[in-house]
PDB file of C-alpha atoms in Angstrom:
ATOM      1  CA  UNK A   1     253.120 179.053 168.942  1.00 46.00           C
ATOM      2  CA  UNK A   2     255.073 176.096 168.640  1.00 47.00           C
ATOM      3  CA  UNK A   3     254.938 175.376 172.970  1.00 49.00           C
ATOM      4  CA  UNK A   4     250.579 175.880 172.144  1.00 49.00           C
ATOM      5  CA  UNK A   5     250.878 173.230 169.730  1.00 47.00           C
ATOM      6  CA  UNK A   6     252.934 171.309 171.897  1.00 48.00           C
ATOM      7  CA  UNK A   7     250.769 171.584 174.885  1.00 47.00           C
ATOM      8  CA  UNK A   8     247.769 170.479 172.527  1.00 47.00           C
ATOM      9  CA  UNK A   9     249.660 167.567 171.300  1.00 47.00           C
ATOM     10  CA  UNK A  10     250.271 166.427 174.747  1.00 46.00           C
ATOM     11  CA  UNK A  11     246.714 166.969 176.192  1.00 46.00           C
ATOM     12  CA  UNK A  12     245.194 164.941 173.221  1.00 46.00           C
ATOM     13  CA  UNK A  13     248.128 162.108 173.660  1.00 45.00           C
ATOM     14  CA  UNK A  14     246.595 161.769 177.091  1.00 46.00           C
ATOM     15  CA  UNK A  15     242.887 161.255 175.976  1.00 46.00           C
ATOM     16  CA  UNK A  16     242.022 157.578 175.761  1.00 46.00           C
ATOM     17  CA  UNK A  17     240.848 156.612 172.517  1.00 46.00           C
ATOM     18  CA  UNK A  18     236.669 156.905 172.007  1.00 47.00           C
ATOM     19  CA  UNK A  19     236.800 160.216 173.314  1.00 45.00           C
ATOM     20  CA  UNK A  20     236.257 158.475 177.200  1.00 44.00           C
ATOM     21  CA  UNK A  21     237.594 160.151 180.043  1.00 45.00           C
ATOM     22  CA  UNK A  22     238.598 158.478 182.867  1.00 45.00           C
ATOM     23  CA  UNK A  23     236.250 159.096 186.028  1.00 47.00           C
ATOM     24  CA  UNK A  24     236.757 158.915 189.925  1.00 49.00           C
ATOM     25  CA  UNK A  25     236.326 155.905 191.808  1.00 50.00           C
ATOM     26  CA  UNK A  26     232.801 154.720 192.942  1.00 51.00           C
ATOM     27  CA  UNK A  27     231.166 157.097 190.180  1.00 51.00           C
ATOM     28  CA  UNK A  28     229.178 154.965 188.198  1.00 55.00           C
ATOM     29  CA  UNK A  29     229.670 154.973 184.309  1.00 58.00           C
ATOM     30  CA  UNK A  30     227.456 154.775 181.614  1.00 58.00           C
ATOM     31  CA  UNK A  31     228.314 152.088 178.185  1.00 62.00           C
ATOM     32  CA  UNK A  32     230.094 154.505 176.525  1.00 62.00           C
ATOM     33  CA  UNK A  33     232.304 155.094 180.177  1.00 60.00           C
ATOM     34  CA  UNK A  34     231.423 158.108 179.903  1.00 62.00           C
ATOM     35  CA  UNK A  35     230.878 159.535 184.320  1.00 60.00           C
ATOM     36  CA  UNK A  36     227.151 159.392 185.634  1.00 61.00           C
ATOM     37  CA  UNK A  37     226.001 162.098 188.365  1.00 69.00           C
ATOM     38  CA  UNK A  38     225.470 160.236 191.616  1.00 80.00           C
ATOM     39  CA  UNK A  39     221.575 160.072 192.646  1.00 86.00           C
ATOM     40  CA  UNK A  40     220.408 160.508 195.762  1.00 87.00           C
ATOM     41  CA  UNK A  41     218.101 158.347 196.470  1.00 88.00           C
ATOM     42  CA  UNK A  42     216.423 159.722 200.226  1.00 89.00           C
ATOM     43  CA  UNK A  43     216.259 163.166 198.109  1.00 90.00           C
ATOM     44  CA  UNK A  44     214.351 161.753 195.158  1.00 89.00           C
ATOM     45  CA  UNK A  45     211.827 159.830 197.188  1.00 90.00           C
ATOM     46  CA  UNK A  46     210.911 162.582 199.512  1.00 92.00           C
ATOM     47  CA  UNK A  47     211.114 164.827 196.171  1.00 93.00           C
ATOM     48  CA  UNK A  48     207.835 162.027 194.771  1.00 93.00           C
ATOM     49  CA  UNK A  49     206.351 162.304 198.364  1.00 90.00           C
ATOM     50  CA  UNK A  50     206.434 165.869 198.018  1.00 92.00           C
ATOM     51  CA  UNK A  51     204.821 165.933 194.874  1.00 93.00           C
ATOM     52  CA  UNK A  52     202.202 163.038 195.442  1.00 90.00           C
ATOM     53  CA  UNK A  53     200.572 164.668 198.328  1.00 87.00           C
ATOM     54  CA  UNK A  54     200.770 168.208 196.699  1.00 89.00           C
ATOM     55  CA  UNK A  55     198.869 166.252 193.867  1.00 91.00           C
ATOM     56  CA  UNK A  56     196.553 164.739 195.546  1.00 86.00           C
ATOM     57  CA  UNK A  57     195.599 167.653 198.233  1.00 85.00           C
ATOM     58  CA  UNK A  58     195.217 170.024 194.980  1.00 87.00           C
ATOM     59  CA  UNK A  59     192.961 167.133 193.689  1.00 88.00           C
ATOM     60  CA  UNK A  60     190.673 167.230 196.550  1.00 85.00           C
ATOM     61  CA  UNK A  61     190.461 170.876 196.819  1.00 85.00           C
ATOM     62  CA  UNK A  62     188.856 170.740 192.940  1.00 87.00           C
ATOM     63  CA  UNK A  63     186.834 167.536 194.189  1.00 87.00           C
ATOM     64  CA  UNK A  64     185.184 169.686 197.036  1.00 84.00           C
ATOM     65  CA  UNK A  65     184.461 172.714 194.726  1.00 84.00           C
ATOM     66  CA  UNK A  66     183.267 170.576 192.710  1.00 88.00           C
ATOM     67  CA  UNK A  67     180.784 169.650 195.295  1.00 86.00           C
ATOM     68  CA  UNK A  68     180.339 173.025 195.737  1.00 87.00           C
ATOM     69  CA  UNK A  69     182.252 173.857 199.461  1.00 84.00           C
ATOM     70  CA  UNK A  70     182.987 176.426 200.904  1.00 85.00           C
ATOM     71  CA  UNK A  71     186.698 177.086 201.284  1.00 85.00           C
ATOM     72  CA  UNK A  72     186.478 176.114 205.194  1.00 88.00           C
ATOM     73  CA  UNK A  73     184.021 173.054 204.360  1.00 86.00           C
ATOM     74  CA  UNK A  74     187.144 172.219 202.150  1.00 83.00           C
ATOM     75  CA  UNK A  75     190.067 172.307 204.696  1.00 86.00           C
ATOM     76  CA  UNK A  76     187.571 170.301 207.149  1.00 88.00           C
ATOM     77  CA  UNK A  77     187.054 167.907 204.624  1.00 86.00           C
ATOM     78  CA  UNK A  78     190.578 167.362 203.346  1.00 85.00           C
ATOM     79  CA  UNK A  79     191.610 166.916 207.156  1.00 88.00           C
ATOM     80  CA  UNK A  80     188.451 164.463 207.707  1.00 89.00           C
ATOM     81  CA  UNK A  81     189.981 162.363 204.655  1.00 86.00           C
ATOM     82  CA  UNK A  82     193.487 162.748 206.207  1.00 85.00           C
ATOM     83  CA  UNK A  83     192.513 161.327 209.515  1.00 88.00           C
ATOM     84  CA  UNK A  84     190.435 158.365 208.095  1.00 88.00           C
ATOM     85  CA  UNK A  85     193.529 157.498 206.009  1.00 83.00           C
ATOM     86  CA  UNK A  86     195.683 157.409 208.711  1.00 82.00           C
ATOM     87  CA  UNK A  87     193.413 155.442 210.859  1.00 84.00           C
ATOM     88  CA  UNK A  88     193.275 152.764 208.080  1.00 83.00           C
ATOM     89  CA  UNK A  89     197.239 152.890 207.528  1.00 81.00           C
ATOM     90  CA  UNK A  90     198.799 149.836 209.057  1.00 81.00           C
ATOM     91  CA  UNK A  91     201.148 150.995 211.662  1.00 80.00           C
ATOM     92  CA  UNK A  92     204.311 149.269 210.572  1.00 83.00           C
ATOM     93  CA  UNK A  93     205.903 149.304 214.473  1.00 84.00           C
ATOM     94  CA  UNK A  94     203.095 147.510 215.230  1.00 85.00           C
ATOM     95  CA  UNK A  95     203.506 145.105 212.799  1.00 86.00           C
ATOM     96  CA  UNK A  96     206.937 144.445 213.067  1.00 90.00           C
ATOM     97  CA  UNK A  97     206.625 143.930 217.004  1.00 90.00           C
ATOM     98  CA  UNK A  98     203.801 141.430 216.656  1.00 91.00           C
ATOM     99  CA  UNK A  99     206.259 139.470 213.492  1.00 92.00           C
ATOM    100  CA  UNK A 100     208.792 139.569 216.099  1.00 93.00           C
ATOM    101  CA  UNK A 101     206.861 137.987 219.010  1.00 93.00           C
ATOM    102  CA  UNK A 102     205.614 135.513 216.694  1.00 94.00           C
ATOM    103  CA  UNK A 103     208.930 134.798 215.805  1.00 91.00           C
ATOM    104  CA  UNK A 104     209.994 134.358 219.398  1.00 90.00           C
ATOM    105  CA  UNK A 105     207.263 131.829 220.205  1.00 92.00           C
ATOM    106  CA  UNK A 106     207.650 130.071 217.240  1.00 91.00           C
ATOM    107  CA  UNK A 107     211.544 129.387 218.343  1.00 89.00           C
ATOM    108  CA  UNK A 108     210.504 128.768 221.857  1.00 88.00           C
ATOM    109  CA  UNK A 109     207.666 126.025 220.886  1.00 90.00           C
ATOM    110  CA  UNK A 110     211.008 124.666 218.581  1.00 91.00           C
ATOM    111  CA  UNK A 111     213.107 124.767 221.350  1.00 89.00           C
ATOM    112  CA  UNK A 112     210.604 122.631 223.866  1.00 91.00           C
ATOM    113  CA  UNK A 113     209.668 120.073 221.178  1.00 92.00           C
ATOM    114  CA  UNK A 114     213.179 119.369 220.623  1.00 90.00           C
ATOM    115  CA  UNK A 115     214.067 119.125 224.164  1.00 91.00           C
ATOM    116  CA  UNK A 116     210.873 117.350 225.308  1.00 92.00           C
ATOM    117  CA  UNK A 117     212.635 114.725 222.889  1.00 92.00           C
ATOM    118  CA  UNK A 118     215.892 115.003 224.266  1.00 90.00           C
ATOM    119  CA  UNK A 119     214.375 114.264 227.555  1.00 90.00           C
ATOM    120  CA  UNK A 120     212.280 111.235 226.624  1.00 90.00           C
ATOM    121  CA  UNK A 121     215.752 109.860 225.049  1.00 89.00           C
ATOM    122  CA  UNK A 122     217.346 110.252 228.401  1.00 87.00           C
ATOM    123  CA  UNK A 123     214.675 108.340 229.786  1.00 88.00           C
ATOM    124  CA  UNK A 124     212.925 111.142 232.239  1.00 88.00           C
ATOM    125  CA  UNK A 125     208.909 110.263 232.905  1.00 87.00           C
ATOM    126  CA  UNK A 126     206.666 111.870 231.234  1.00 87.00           C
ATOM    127  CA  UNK A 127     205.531 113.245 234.296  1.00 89.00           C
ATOM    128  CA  UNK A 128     208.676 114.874 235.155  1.00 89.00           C
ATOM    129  CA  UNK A 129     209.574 116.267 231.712  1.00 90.00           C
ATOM    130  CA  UNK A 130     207.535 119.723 232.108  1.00 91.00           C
ATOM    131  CA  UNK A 131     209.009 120.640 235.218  1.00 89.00           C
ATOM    132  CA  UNK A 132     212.845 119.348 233.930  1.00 90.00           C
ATOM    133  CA  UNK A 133     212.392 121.868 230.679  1.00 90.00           C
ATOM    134  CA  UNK A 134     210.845 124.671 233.101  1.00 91.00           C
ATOM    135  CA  UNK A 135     214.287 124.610 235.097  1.00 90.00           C
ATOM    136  CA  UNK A 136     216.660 123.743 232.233  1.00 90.00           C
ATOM    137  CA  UNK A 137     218.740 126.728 231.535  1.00 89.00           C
ATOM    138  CA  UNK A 138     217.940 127.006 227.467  1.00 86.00           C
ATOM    139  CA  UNK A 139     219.953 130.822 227.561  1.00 84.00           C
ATOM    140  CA  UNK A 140     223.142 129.521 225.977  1.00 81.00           C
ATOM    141  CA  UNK A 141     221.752 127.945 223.191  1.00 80.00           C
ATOM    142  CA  UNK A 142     219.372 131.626 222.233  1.00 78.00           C
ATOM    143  CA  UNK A 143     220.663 132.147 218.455  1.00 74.00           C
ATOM    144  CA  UNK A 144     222.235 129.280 217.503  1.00 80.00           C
ATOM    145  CA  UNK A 145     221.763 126.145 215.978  1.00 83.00           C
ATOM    146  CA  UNK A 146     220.030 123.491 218.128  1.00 82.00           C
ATOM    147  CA  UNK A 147     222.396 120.362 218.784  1.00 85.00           C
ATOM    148  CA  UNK A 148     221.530 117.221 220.737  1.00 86.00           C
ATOM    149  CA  UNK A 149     224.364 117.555 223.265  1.00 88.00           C
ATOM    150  CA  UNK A 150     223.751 121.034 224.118  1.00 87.00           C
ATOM    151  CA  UNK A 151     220.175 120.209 225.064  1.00 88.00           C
ATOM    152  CA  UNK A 152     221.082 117.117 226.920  1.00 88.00           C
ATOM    153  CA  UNK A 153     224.202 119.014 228.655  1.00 90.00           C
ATOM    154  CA  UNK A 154     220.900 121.185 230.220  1.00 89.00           C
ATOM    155  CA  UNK A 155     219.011 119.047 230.786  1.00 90.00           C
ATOM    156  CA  UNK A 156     221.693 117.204 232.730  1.00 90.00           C
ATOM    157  CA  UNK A 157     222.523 119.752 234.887  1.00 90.00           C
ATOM    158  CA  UNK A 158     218.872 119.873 236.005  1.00 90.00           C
ATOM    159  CA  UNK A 159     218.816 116.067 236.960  1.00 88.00           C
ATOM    160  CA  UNK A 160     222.116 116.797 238.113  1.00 90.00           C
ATOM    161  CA  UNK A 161     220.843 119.360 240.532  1.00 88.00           C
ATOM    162  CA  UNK A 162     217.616 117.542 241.394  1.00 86.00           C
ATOM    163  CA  UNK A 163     218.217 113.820 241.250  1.00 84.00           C
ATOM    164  CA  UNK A 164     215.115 112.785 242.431  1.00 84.00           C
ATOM    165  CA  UNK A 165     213.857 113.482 238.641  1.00 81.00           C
ATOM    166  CA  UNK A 166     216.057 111.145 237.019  1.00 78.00           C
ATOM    167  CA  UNK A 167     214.090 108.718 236.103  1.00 69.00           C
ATOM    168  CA  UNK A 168     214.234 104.832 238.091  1.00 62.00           C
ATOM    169  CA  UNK A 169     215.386 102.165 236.546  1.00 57.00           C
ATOM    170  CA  UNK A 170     214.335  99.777 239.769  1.00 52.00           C
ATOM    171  CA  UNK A 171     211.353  96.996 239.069  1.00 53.00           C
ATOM    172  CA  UNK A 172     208.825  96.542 241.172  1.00 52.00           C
ATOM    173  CA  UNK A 173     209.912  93.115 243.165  1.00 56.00           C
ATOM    174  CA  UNK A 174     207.830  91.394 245.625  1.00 55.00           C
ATOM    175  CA  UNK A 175     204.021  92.143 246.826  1.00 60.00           C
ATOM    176  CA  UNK A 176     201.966  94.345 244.412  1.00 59.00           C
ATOM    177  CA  UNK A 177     199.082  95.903 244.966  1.00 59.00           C
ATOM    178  CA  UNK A 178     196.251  95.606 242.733  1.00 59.00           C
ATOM    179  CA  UNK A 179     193.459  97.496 241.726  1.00 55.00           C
ATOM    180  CA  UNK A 180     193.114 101.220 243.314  1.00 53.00           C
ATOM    181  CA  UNK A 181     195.129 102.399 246.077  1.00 54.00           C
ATOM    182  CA  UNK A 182     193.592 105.696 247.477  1.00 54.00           C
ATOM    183  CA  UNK A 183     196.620 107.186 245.711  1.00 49.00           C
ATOM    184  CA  UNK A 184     196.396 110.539 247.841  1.00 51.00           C
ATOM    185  CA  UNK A 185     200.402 110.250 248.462  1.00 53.00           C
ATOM    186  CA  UNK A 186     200.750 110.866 244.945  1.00 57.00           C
ATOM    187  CA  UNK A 187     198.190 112.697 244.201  1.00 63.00           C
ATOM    188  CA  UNK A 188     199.622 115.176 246.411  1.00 72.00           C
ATOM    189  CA  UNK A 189     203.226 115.464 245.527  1.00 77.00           C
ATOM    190  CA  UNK A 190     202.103 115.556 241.429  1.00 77.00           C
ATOM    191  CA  UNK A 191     199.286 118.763 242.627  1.00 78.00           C
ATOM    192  CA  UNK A 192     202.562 120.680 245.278  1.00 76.00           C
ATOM    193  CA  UNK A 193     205.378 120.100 241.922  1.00 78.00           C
ATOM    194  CA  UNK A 194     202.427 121.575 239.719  1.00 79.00           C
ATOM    195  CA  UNK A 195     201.865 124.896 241.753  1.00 78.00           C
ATOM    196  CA  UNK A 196     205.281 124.973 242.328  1.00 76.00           C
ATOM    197  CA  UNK A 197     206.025 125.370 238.627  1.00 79.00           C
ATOM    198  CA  UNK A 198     202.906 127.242 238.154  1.00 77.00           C
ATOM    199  CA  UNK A 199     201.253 124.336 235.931  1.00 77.00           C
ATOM    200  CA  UNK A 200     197.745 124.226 237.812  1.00 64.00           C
TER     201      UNK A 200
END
């Protein structure tokens, strides 16, 4: 008897005070520290799902007798009501692609403005800028912040490749023509770099 009382003696010394038993890790406790049960949340939602459409078909079926249908009038019914609610459900995929596209072209318009003003800093013509961003190579920069230099290091490589789109610094010296010049010389390199780039 005296090893019982013993034993009890130790296994109350080892309660905390407040009656609160220590719990495992990661199980959540109440104010008293007292152990919750852990919830599963996926089980409980499809638990209300569950319910909700057992509710709402059992709802329906009263509706319909209500209305005085038969039982196969009622199963026709409930599946007419079914399809018309699923035609009038959003489809989220759908959504979310179209958000994402958006997305994209709102970054690529981002992306051109700022380099369209990259390029007008370097001093390209205005003429020349379209076809400089069409060949720029804009992959590295997908992501990440936009910075002047990494622009202009495209761009650069670009004029690099193509100097004859730098733009010329060289003044007209000398005889000048004036007034209209037939301009078909030009007229015809600015219409072959537009179908080249696809621009006409």
């Amino acid at each position: 008897m005296e090893n019982n009382a013993q034993g009890q003696d130790t296994q109350q010394g080892t309660q905390q005070p407040n009656n609160q038993q220590t719990s495992p890790q990661g199980m959540p406790q109440n104010q008293n520290g007292q152990s919750m049960p852990g919830i599963d949340y996926d089980k409980l939602a499809q638990i209300i799902e569950g319910r909700t459409k057992a509710a709402e078909e059992s709802a329906m079926k009263g509706y319909f007798k209500q209305q005085g249908l038969t039982q196969e009038e009622v199963e026709k019914a409930i599946n007419a009501f079914k399809e018309e609610k699923a035609k009038n459900t959003p489809d989220l995929a759908t959504l979310q692609s179209g958000l994402t596209a958006a997305q994209e072209e709102a970054k690529r318009a981002k992306l051109e403005q700022f380099a369209t003003m990259q390029a007008v800093s370097l001093g390209l013509d205005a003429k020349t800028i379209p076809y400089v961003l069409k060949m720029a190579d804009f992959t590295a920069l997908d992501g990440k912040e936009l910075k002047e230099e990494d622009v202009k290091k495209a761009l650069n490589k670009v004029l690099d490749d193509i100097p004859q789109l730098k733009a010329s610094n060289t003044k007209a010296t000398g005889f000048q023509a004036v007034g209209a010049n037939g301009g078909s010389k030009n007229e015809n390199e600015s219409e072959a770099l537009k179908k080249a780039f696809g621009l006409s």
